[in-house]
mmCIF file of C-alpha atoms and ligand atoms in Angstrom:
data_model
loop_
_atom_site.group_PDB
_atom_site.id
_atom_site.type_symbol
_atom_site.label_atom_id
_atom_site.label_comp_id
_atom_site.label_asym_id
_atom_site.label_seq_id
_atom_site.Cartn_x
_atom_site.Cartn_y
_atom_site.Cartn_z
ATOM 1 C CA MET A 1 -0.022 -0.018 0.001
ATOM 2 C CA GLU A 2 2.827 2.359 0.830
ATOM 3 C CA GLU A 3 4.168 1.889 -2.688
ATOM 4 C CA VAL A 4 0.817 3.096 -4.061
ATOM 5 C CA TYR A 5 0.701 6.001 -1.662
ATOM 6 C CA GLU A 6 4.275 7.096 -2.607
ATOM 7 C CA PHE A 7 3.515 6.771 -6.320
ATOM 8 C CA LEU A 8 0.287 8.819 -6.076
ATOM 9 C CA LYS A 9 2.124 11.517 -4.050
ATOM 10 C CA LYS A 10 4.850 11.552 -6.675
ATOM 11 C CA CYS A 11 2.246 11.939 -9.466
ATOM 12 C CA GLY A 12 0.558 14.831 -7.567
ATOM 13 C CA ILE A 13 -2.594 14.393 -9.584
ATOM 14 C CA TYR A 14 -4.602 11.228 -10.143
ATOM 15 C CA TYR A 15 -7.783 10.606 -12.035
ATOM 16 C CA LEU A 16 -10.753 9.177 -10.083
ATOM 17 C CA ALA A 17 -13.398 7.252 -11.917
ATOM 18 C CA THR A 18 -16.874 6.552 -10.618
ATOM 19 C CA THR A 19 -20.049 5.491 -12.208
ATOM 20 C CA GLU A 20 -23.348 7.212 -12.573
ATOM 21 C CA GLY A 21 -25.804 4.595 -13.780
ATOM 22 C CA ASP A 22 -24.061 3.142 -16.771
ATOM 23 C CA GLN A 23 -22.066 6.324 -17.423
ATOM 24 C CA PRO A 24 -18.347 6.398 -16.284
ATOM 25 C CA ARG A 25 -17.334 9.696 -14.705
ATOM 26 C CA VAL A 26 -13.736 10.829 -14.179
ATOM 27 C CA ARG A 27 -12.038 13.844 -12.720
ATOM 28 C CA PRO A 28 -8.713 14.940 -11.383
ATOM 29 C CA PHE A 29 -8.028 14.466 -7.688
ATOM 30 C CA GLY A 30 -4.943 15.101 -5.558
ATOM 31 C CA THR A 31 -5.629 14.200 -1.984
ATOM 32 C CA VAL A 32 -4.121 11.033 -0.596
ATOM 33 C CA LEU A 33 -3.306 10.119 2.995
ATOM 34 C CA MET A 34 -2.093 7.116 4.872
ATOM 35 C CA PHE A 35 -3.874 6.802 8.166
ATOM 36 C CA GLU A 36 -4.277 3.678 10.407
ATOM 37 C CA ASP A 37 -2.786 1.576 7.608
ATOM 38 C CA LYS A 38 -5.387 2.614 5.097
ATOM 39 C CA LEU A 39 -5.210 4.796 2.049
ATOM 40 C CA TYR A 40 -7.589 7.743 2.198
ATOM 41 C CA ILE A 41 -8.874 10.243 -0.245
ATOM 42 C CA GLN A 42 -10.860 13.424 0.394
ATOM 43 C CA THR A 43 -13.857 15.038 -1.188
ATOM 44 C CA GLY A 44 -16.968 17.116 -0.355
ATOM 45 C CA LYS A 45 -20.391 15.491 0.269
ATOM 46 C CA VAL A 46 -22.027 18.067 -1.920
ATOM 47 C CA LYS A 47 -20.101 16.981 -5.034
ATOM 48 C CA ASN A 48 -21.464 14.591 -7.556
ATOM 49 C CA VAL A 49 -18.407 12.458 -7.140
ATOM 50 C CA SER A 50 -19.489 11.924 -3.482
ATOM 51 C CA LYS A 51 -23.049 11.161 -4.451
ATOM 52 C CA GLN A 52 -21.893 8.689 -7.025
ATOM 53 C CA ILE A 53 -19.638 6.875 -4.554
ATOM 54 C CA MET A 54 -22.429 6.672 -1.917
ATOM 55 C CA LYS A 55 -24.626 4.926 -4.597
ATOM 56 C CA ASN A 56 -21.900 2.740 -6.063
ATOM 57 C CA PRO A 57 -18.671 2.623 -4.034
ATOM 58 C CA LYS A 58 -16.650 0.877 -6.785
ATOM 59 C CA ILE A 59 -14.010 3.334 -7.910
ATOM 60 C CA GLU A 60 -10.893 3.195 -10.113
ATOM 61 C CA ILE A 61 -7.895 5.558 -9.886
ATOM 62 C CA CYS A 62 -5.305 6.168 -12.604
ATOM 63 C CA ALA A 63 -2.112 8.104 -12.315
ATOM 64 C CA PHE A 64 1.035 8.459 -14.428
ATOM 65 C CA SER A 65 4.630 9.556 -13.772
ATOM 66 C CA ASP A 66 8.016 8.840 -15.389
ATOM 67 C CA ASP A 67 6.959 6.121 -17.880
ATOM 68 C CA LYS A 68 5.046 4.277 -15.274
ATOM 69 C CA TRP A 69 1.347 4.302 -14.476
ATOM 70 C CA VAL A 70 -0.979 2.650 -11.996
ATOM 71 C CA ARG A 71 -4.579 1.654 -11.895
ATOM 72 C CA VAL A 72 -6.194 1.082 -8.543
ATOM 73 C CA GLU A 73 -9.547 -0.499 -8.379
ATOM 74 C CA ALA A 74 -11.223 -0.459 -4.982
ATOM 75 C CA ILE A 75 -14.281 -0.038 -2.807
ATOM 76 C CA ALA A 76 -14.400 3.490 -1.312
ATOM 77 C CA VAL A 77 -15.565 3.431 2.356
ATOM 78 C CA GLU A 78 -16.669 6.585 4.077
ATOM 79 C CA ASP A 79 -15.047 7.253 7.435
ATOM 80 C CA ASP A 80 -17.028 9.911 9.244
ATOM 81 C CA ARG A 81 -14.691 10.259 12.189
ATOM 82 C CA THR A 82 -13.179 13.658 12.895
ATOM 83 C CA GLU A 83 -9.653 12.315 13.280
ATOM 84 C CA PRO A 84 -8.901 11.180 9.685
ATOM 85 C CA LYS A 85 -10.671 14.349 8.380
ATOM 86 C CA GLN A 86 -8.429 16.492 10.532
ATOM 87 C CA LYS A 87 -5.262 14.526 9.502
ATOM 88 C CA MET A 88 -6.296 14.992 5.873
ATOM 89 C CA LEU A 89 -6.733 18.796 6.210
ATOM 90 C CA ASP A 90 -3.439 19.056 8.103
ATOM 91 C CA ALA A 91 -1.776 17.256 5.178
ATOM 92 C CA TYR A 92 -3.397 19.681 2.691
ATOM 93 C CA PRO A 93 -3.609 22.992 4.610
ATOM 94 C CA GLN A 94 -4.791 24.705 1.398
ATOM 95 C CA LEU A 95 -8.111 22.869 1.818
ATOM 96 C CA LYS A 96 -8.715 24.537 5.101
ATOM 97 C CA SER A 97 -10.178 27.635 3.451
ATOM 98 C CA MET A 98 -12.939 25.423 1.996
ATOM 99 C CA TYR A 99 -13.332 22.550 4.483
ATOM 100 C CA SER A 100 -13.152 21.861 8.204
ATOM 101 C CA ALA A 101 -13.216 18.526 10.041
ATOM 102 C CA ASP A 102 -16.546 19.306 11.673
ATOM 103 C CA ASP A 103 -18.445 20.815 8.812
ATOM 104 C CA ASP A 104 -21.185 18.691 7.227
ATOM 105 C CA ASN A 105 -19.370 18.563 3.948
ATOM 106 C CA THR A 106 -15.881 17.234 4.354
ATOM 107 C CA GLN A 107 -15.715 13.562 3.500
ATOM 108 C CA VAL A 108 -12.804 11.157 3.687
ATOM 109 C CA LEU A 109 -12.908 7.680 2.297
ATOM 110 C CA TYR A 110 -10.507 4.778 2.493
ATOM 111 C CA LEU A 111 -9.812 2.184 -0.117
ATOM 112 C CA LYS A 112 -10.963 -1.350 0.673
ATOM 113 C CA ASP A 113 -10.329 -4.637 -1.288
ATOM 114 C CA ALA A 114 -7.960 -2.636 -3.471
ATOM 115 C CA THR A 115 -5.967 -3.958 -6.418
ATOM 116 C CA ALA A 116 -3.233 -1.699 -7.710
ATOM 117 C CA THR A 117 -1.576 -2.649 -10.984
ATOM 118 C CA PHE A 118 1.643 -0.825 -12.000
ATOM 119 C CA TYR A 119 2.374 -0.744 -15.625
ATOM 120 C CA SER A 120 5.338 0.415 -17.736
ATOM 121 C CA PHE A 121 6.014 0.284 -21.443
ATOM 122 C CA GLY A 122 7.418 -3.140 -22.204
ATOM 123 C CA GLY A 123 7.528 -4.340 -18.601
ATOM 124 C CA GLU A 124 5.325 -6.871 -16.866
ATOM 125 C CA PRO A 125 2.479 -5.411 -14.794
ATOM 126 C CA GLU A 126 3.065 -5.569 -11.072
ATOM 127 C CA VAL A 127 -0.008 -6.218 -8.874
ATOM 128 C CA VAL A 128 -0.335 -5.009 -5.302
ATOM 129 C CA LYS A 129 -3.410 -5.840 -3.205
ATOM 130 C CA PHE A 130 -4.342 -4.061 0.036
HETATM 131 C C1 FMN B 1 -5.296 19.086 -9.656
HETATM 132 C C2 FMN B 1 -6.664 18.936 -9.074
HETATM 133 C C3 FMN B 1 -6.763 18.219 -7.892
HETATM 134 C C4 FMN B 1 -8.029 18.039 -7.331
HETATM 135 N N1 FMN B 1 -8.174 17.252 -6.147
HETATM 136 C C5 FMN B 1 -9.367 17.107 -5.632
HETATM 137 C C6 FMN B 1 -9.517 16.271 -4.467
HETATM 138 O O1 FMN B 1 -8.607 15.643 -3.909
HETATM 139 N N2 FMN B 1 -10.827 16.108 -4.007
HETATM 140 C C7 FMN B 1 -11.850 16.735 -4.560
HETATM 141 O O2 FMN B 1 -13.043 16.512 -4.068
HETATM 142 N N3 FMN B 1 -11.726 17.500 -5.623
HETATM 143 C C8 FMN B 1 -10.556 17.686 -6.168
HETATM 144 N N4 FMN B 1 -10.454 18.486 -7.269
HETATM 145 C C9 FMN B 1 -11.605 19.057 -7.889
HETATM 146 C C10 FMN B 1 -12.422 18.120 -8.632
HETATM 147 O O3 FMN B 1 -11.817 17.575 -9.748
HETATM 148 C C11 FMN B 1 -13.798 18.750 -9.116
HETATM 149 O O4 FMN B 1 -14.490 19.201 -8.006
HETATM 150 C C12 FMN B 1 -14.676 17.758 -9.893
HETATM 151 O O5 FMN B 1 -15.602 18.529 -10.613
HETATM 152 C C13 FMN B 1 -15.405 16.809 -8.921
HETATM 153 O O6 FMN B 1 -16.052 15.830 -9.754
HETATM 154 P P1 FMN B 1 -17.658 15.919 -9.856
HETATM 155 O O7 FMN B 1 -17.863 17.170 -10.713
HETATM 156 O O8 FMN B 1 -17.974 14.672 -10.698
HETATM 157 O O9 FMN B 1 -18.282 15.942 -8.575
HETATM 158 C C14 FMN B 1 -9.140 18.613 -7.892
HETATM 159 C C15 FMN B 1 -9.074 19.396 -9.086
HETATM 160 C C16 FMN B 1 -7.798 19.462 -9.643
HETATM 161 C C17 FMN B 1 -7.694 20.276 -10.923
#
């Protein structure tokens, strides 16, 4: 899992896919945090992305850096505790102008049953499960 965290941090931006009915939806995301041995992402409950995840928690992430890319498929699980929200905001202080750990909007989700596959041109894919 750490390998996935480090890679996503290095990429800076990853693309998060959800589904809305039979329509795939994808958008850029940047937040990623390791907390209690889980990989967390952050969003706002008011966003469509959040509403889509609440309806269908299957997500996929894709990110690319230095001739290597990763796809992570997982179940996103909401964690409504204050602590991981605060840790996330501390890791991304620029979010504090928009979010706080005790507002009704900030949402953090951890990845469950995740399969990350690292790819490179010409190399064998490397699979990490967490
Ligand atoms: C570089 C970059 C990083 C972003 N990171 C996040 C993020 O971590 N969480 C988030 O909720 N929105 C993030 N956004 C904003 C979302 O991409 C944007 O709100 C998007 O419209 C949400 O998807 P939706 O419209 O389907 O709800 C980021 C945008 C950019 C350009």
